[in-house]
Tab-separated table of C-alpha atoms in Angstrom:
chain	number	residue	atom	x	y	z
A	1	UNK	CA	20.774	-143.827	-129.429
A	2	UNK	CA	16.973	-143.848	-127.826
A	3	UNK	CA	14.998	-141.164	-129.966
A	4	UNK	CA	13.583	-139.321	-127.406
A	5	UNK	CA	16.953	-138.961	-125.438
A	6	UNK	CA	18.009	-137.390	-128.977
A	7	UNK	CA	14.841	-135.412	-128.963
A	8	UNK	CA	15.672	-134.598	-125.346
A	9	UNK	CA	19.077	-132.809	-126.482
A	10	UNK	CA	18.209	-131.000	-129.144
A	11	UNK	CA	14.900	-129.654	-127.039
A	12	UNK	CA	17.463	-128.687	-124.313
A	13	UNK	CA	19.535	-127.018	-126.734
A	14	UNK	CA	17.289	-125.288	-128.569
A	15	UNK	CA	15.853	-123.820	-125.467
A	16	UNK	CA	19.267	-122.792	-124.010
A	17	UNK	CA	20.058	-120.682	-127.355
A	18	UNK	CA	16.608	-118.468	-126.632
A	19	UNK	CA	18.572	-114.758	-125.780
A	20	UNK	CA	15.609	-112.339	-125.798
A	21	UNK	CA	17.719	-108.977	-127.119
A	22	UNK	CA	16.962	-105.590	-125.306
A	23	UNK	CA	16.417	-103.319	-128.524
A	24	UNK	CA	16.777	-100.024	-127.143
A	25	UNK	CA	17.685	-99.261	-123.081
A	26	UNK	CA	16.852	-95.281	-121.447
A	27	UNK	CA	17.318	-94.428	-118.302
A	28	UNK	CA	17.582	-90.758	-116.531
A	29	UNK	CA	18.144	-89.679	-112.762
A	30	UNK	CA	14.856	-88.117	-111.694
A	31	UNK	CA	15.248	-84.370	-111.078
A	32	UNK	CA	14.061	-84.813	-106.957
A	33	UNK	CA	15.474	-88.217	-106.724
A	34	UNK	CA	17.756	-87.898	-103.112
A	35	UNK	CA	13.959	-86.665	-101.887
A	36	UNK	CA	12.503	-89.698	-102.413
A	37	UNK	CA	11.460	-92.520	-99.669
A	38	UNK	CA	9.476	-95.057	-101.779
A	39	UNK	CA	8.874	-95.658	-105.809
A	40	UNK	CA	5.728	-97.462	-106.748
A	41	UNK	CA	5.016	-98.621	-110.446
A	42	UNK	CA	1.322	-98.586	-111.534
A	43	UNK	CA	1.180	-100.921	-114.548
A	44	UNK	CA	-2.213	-99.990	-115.644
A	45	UNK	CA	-1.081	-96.138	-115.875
A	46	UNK	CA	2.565	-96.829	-116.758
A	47	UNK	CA	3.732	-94.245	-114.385
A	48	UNK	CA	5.801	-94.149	-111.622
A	49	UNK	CA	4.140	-93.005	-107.777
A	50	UNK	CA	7.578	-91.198	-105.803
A	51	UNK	CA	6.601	-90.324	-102.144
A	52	UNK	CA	8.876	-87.632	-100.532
A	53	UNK	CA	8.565	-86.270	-96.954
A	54	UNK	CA	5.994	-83.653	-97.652
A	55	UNK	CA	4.484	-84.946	-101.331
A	56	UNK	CA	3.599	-87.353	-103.793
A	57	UNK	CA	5.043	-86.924	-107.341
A	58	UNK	CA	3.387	-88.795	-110.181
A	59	UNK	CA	5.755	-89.360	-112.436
A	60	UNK	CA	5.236	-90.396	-116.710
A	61	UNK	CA	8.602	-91.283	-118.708
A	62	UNK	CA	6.402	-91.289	-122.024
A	63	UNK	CA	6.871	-90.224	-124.825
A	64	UNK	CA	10.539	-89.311	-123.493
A	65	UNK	CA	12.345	-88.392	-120.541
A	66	UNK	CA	10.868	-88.265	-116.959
A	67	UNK	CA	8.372	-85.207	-116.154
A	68	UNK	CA	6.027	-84.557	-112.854
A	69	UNK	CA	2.766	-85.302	-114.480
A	70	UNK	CA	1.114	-84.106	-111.041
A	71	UNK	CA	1.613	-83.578	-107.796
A	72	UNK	CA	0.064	-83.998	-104.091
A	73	UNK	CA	1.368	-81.710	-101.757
A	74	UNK	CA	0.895	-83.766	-98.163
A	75	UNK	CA	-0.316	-82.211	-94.672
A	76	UNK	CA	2.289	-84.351	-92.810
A	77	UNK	CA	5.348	-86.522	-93.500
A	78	UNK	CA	4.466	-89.529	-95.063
A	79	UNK	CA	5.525	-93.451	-93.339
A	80	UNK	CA	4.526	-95.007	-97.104
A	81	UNK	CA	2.205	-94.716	-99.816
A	82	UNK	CA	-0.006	-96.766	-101.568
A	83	UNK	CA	-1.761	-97.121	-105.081
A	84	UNK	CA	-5.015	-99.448	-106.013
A	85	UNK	CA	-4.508	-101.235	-108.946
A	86	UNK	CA	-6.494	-99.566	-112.035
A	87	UNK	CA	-3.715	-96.458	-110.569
A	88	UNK	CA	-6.878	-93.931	-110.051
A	89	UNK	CA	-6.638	-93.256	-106.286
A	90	UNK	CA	-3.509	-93.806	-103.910
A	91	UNK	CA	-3.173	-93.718	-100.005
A	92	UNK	CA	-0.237	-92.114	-97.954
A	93	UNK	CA	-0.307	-93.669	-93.837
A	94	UNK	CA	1.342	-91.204	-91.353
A	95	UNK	CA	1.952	-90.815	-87.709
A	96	UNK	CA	-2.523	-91.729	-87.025
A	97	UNK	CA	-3.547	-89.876	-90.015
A	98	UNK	CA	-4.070	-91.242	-93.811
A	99	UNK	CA	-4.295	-89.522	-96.594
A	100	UNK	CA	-6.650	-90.155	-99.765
A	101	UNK	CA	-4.687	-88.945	-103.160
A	102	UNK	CA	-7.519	-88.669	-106.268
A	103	UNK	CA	-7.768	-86.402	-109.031
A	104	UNK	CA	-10.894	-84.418	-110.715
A	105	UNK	CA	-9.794	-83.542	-114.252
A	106	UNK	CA	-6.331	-82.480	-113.875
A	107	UNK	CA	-7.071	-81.026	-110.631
A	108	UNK	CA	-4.969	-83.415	-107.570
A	109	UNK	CA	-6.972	-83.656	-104.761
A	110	UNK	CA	-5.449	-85.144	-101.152
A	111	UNK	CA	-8.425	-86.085	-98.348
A	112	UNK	CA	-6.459	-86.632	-95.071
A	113	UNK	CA	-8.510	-88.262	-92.159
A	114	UNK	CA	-7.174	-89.422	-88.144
A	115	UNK	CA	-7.291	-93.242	-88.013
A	116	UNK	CA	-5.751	-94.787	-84.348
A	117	UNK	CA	-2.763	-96.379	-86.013
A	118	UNK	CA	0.669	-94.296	-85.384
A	119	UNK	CA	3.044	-96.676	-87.416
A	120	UNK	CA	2.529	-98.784	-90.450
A	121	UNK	CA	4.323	-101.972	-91.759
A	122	UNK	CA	1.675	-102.548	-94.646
A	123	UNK	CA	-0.597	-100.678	-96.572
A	124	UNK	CA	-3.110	-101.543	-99.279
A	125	UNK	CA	-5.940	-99.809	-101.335
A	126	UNK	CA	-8.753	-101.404	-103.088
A	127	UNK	CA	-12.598	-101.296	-102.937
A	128	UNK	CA	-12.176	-97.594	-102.317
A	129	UNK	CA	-10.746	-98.037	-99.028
A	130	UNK	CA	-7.096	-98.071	-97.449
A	131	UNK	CA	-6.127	-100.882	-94.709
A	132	UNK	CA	-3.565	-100.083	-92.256
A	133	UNK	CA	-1.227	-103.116	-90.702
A	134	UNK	CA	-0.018	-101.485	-87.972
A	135	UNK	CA	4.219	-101.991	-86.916
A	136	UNK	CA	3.949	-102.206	-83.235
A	137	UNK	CA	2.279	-104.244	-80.433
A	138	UNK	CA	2.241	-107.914	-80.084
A	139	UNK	CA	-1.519	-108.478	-81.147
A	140	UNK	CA	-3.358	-105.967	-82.618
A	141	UNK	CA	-6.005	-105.263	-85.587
A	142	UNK	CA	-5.805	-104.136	-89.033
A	143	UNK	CA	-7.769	-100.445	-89.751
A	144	UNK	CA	-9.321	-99.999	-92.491
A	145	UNK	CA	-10.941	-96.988	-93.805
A	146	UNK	CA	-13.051	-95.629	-96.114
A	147	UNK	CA	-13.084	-92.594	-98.873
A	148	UNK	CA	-15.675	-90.825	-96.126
A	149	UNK	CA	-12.733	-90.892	-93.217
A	150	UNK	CA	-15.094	-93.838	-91.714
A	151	UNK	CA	-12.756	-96.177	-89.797
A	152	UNK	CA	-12.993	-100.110	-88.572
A	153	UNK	CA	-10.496	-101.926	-86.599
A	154	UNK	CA	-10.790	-105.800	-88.628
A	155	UNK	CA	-12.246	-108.589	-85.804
A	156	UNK	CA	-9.065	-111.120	-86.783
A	157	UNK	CA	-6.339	-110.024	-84.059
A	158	UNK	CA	-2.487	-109.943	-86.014
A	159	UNK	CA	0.864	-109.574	-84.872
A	160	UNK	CA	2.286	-106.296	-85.216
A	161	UNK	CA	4.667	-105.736	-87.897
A	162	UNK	CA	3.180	-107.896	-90.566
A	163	UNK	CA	3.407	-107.173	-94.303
A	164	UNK	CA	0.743	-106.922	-96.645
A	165	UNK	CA	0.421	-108.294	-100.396
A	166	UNK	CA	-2.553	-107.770	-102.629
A	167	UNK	CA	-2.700	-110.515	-105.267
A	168	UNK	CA	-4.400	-109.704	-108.254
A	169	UNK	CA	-7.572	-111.005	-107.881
A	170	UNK	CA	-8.289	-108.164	-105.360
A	171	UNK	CA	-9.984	-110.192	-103.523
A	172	UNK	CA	-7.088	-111.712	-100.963
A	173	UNK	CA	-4.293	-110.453	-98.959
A	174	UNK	CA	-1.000	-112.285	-98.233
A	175	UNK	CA	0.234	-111.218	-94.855
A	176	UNK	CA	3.587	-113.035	-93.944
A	177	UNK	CA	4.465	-111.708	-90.132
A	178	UNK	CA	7.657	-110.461	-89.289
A	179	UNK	CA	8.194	-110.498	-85.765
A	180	UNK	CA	7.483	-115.008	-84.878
A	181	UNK	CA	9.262	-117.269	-85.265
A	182	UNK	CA	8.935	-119.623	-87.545
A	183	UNK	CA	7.689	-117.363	-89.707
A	184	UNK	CA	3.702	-117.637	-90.665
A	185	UNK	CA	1.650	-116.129	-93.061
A	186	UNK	CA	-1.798	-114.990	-92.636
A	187	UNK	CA	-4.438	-114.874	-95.891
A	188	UNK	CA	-7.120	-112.659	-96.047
A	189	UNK	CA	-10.034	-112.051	-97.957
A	190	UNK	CA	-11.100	-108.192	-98.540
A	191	UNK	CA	-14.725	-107.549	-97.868
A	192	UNK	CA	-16.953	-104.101	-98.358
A	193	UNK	CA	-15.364	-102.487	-94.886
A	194	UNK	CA	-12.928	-104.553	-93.246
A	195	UNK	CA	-10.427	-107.808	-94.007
A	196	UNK	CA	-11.615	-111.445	-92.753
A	197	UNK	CA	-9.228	-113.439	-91.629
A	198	UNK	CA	-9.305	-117.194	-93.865
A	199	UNK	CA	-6.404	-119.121	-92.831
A	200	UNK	CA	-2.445	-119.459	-92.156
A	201	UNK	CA	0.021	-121.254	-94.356
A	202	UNK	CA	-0.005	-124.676	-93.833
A	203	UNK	CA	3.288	-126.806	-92.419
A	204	UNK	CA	4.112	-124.586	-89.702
A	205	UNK	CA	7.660	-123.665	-89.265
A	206	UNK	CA	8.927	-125.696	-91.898
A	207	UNK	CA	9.607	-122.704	-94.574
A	208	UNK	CA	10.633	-119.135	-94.483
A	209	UNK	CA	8.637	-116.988	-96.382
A	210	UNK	CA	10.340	-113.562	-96.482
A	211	UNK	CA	9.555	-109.917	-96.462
A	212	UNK	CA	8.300	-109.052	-100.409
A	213	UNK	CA	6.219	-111.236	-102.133
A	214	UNK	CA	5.424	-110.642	-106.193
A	215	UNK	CA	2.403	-112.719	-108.191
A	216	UNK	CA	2.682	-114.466	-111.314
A	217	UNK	CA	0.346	-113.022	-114.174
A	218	UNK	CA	-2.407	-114.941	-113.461
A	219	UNK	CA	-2.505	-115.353	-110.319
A	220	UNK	CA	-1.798	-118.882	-110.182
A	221	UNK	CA	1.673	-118.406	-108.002
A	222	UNK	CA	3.576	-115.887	-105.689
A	223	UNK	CA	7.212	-115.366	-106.193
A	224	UNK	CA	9.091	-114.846	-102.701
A	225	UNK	CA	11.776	-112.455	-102.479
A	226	UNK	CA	13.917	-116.157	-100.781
A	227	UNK	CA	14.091	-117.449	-104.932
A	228	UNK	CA	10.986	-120.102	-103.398
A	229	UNK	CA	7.058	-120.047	-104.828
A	230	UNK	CA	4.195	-121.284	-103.315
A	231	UNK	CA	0.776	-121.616	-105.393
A	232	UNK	CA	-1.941	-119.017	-104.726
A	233	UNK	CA	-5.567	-120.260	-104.870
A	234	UNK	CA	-8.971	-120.339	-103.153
A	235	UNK	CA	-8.636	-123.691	-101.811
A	236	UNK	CA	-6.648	-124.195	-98.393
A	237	UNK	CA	-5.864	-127.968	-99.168
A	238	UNK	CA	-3.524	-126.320	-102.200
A	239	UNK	CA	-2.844	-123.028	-101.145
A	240	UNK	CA	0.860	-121.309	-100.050
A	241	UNK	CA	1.823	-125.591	-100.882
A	242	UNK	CA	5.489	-124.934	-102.070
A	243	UNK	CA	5.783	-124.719	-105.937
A	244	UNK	CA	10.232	-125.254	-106.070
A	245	UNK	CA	12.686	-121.988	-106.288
A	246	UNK	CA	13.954	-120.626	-109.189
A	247	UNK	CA	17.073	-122.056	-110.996
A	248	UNK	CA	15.806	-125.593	-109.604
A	249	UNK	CA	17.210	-124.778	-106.399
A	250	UNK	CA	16.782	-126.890	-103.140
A	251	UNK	CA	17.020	-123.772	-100.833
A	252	UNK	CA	17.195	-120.117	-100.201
A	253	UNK	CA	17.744	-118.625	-103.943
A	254	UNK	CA	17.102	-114.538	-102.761
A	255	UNK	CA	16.132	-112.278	-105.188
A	256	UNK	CA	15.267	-108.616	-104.275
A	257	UNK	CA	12.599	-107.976	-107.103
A	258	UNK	CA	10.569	-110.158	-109.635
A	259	UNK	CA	8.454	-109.005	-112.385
A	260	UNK	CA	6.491	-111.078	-115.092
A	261	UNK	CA	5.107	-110.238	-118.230
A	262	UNK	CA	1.679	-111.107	-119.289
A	263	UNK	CA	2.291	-111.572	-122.985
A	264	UNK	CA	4.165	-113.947	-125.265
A	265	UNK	CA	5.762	-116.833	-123.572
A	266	UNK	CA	5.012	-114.842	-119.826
A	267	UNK	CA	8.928	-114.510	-119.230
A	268	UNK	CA	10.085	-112.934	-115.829
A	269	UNK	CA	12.421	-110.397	-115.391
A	270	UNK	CA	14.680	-110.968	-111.453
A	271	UNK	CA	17.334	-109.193	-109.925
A	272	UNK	CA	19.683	-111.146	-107.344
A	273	UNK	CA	21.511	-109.214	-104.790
A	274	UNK	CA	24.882	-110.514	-106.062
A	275	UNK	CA	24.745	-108.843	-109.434
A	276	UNK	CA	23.816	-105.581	-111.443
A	277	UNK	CA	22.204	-107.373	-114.383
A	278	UNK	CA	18.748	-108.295	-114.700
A	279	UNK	CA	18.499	-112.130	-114.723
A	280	UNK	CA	15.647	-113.259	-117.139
A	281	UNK	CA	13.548	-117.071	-116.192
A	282	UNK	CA	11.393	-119.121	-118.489
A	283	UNK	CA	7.819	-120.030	-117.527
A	284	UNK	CA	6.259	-122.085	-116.083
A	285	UNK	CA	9.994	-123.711	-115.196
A	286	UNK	CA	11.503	-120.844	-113.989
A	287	UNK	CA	15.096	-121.291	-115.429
A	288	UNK	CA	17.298	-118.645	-115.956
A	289	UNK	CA	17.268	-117.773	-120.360
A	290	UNK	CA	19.610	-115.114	-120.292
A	291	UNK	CA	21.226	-112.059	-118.686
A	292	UNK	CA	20.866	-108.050	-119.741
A	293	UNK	CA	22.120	-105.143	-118.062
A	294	UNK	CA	20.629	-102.830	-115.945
A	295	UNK	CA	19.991	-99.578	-117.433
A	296	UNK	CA	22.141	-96.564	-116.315
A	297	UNK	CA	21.658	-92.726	-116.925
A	298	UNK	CA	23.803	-91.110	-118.934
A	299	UNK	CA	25.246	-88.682	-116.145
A	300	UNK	CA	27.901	-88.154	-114.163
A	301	UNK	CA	26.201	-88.767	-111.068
A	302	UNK	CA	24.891	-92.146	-112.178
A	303	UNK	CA	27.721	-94.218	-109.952
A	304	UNK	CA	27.599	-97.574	-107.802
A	305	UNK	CA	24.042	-98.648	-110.073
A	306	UNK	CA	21.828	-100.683	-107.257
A	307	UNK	CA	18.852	-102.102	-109.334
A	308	UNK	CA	16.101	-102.060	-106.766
A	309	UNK	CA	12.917	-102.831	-109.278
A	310	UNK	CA	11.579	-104.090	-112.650
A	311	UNK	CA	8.284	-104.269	-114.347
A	312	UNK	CA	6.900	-105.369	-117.161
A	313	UNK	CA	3.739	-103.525	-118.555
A	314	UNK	CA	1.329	-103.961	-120.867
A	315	UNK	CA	3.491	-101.923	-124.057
A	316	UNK	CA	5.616	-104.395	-124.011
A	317	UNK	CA	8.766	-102.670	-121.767
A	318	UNK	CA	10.282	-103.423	-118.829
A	319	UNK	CA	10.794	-100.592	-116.691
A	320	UNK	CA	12.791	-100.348	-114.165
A	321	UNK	CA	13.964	-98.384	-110.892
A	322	UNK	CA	17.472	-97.754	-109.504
A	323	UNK	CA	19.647	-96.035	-107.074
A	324	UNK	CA	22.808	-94.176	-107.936
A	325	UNK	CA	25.657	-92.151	-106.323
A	326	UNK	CA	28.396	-93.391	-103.852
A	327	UNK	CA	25.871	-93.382	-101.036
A	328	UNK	CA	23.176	-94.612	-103.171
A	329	UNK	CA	21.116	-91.529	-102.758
A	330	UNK	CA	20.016	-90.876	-106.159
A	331	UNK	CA	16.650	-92.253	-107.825
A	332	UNK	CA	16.721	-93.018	-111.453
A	333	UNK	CA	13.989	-94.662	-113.680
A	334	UNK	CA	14.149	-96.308	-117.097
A	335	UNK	CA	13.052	-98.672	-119.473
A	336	UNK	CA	14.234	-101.998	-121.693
A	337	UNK	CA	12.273	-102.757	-124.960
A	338	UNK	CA	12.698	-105.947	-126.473
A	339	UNK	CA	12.117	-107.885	-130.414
């Protein structure tokens, strides 16, 4: 028998007996939870961001179960909330108002200025500003403001409805439209007031590119919520160029979040619509290692889990968010450690 076909093998088989092992597994229904519209996951605080109608909990699960570790008490119902990505200041967009959420000391403090955009389909913060995509009109421009209440409607014209993804450079926005068809996706690049428009994906129409996009650790790749990834970079003779789908598929392989760790061998957490468990993919091949299940409270009330997110973070756990209860009304957070 050829060598390396042997070598092949036994490489294939000892990669397919890797079974990372969940060490311990907590998860709690948050006290508020049928309040909440919208969970966000800061990774550089480790704390969870829970927008209700009329506030903003912030929300710590260390060293135990979930507490409020503050709270911003909004002017107006909120359409969806925002957080930059050291978690120091957030943004809340409502019906043409936005509002700033900071902190001095252990103070919250909530700045809420008029901006002409009545509905939002995408929201960002970063360079201590919030941009506004707004959800209506056929072309129209993103508004961006500033900490001041200082607004600019962006030059580039969009269509309304489009979705907004930060990758982690800061320094780009992914904008995949929702309302043409074929689908397109605009980039961006963020400046000191306003977004510039840089260019749209390239093959036109031949791809579908989905409403939630996630970014590999460095940067290098964007995971689409369709199972495809395209490659993320500064040049537009490689960028958005399809990169495969996970489980070497051919086509549509959906996933409804995707999370990867930036330590050890960078593995990444997915969870499919068709199952409860969190599926776990090597990198760079993206091949499904194992399975683990989804954390569930201990409580009554915890029925019908729906896993809605994961995320690793830099201790080493993979948190995770989930709704519970026949009607699927009840938020619940958690966490996985692992060996």
């Amino acid at each position: 028998m050829n060598f390396l076909f042997v070598l092949l093998i036994v490489s294939a088989s000892s990669a397919a007996k890797l079974r990372p092992k969940a060490t311990t597994s907590h998860a709690w229904l948050l006290e508020n939870g049928a309040e909440y519209s919208q969970i966000i996951f800061s990774p550089a605080k480790n704390l969870f961001f829970a927008l209700a109608n009329n506030r903003v909990d912030v929300i710590s699960v260390s060293p135990g179960s979930p507490f409020v570790q503050m709270r911003f008490d909004l002017p107006l119902p909120g359409q969806m909330l925002a957080v930059h990505p050291d978690g120091e200041l957030g943004a809340v967009a409502h019906n043409s108002y936005i509002s700033f959420l900071s902190r001095v000391g252990l103070t919250p403090v909530v700045a809420t200025f008029t901006v002409p955009v009545v509905g939002t389909s995408g929201l960002i913060v970063i360079d201590k500003k919030a941009c506004l995509w707004p959800n209506y009109g056929q072309w129209t421009n993103i508004v961006c403001v500033n900490l001041e209440g200082d607004f600019e409607s962006c030059s580039s014209s969009i269509y309304g409805g489009g979705l907004a993804f930060l990758h982690p450079s800061g320094s780009w926005v992914y904008s995949p439209n929702t309302g043409l068809s074929p689908q397109s996706v605009h980039k961006l690049a963020t400046n000191s007031s306003c977004m510039d428009q840089l260019w749209d994906n390239p093959g036109w129409g031949d791809y579908h590119y989905g409403n939630h996009w996630w970014f590999s650790y460095d940067g290098s790749r964007a995971f689409l919520n369709t199972g495809m990834t395209v490659a993320t970079t500064a040049d537009q003779n490689t960028d958005m160029q399809v990169h495969g789908y996970f489980n070497a598929s051919t086509g549509n392989n959906p996933h409804t979040w995707i999370s990867q760790s930036a330590q050890g061998d960078h593995q990444i957490a997915g969870l499919k619509p068709d199952t409860s468990n969190i599926t776990l993919y090597s990198w760079p091949y993206l091949m499904p290692t194992s399975t683990i299940p989804f954390p569930v409270p201990s409580d009554p009330r915890a029925t019908t889990p729906s896993p809605q997110q994961v995320h690793f973070a830099d201790d080493g756990r993979l948190y995770t968010v989930g709704k519970y209860g026949q009607s699927g009304e009840l938020w619940g957070v958690g966490y996985i450690e692992f060996n």
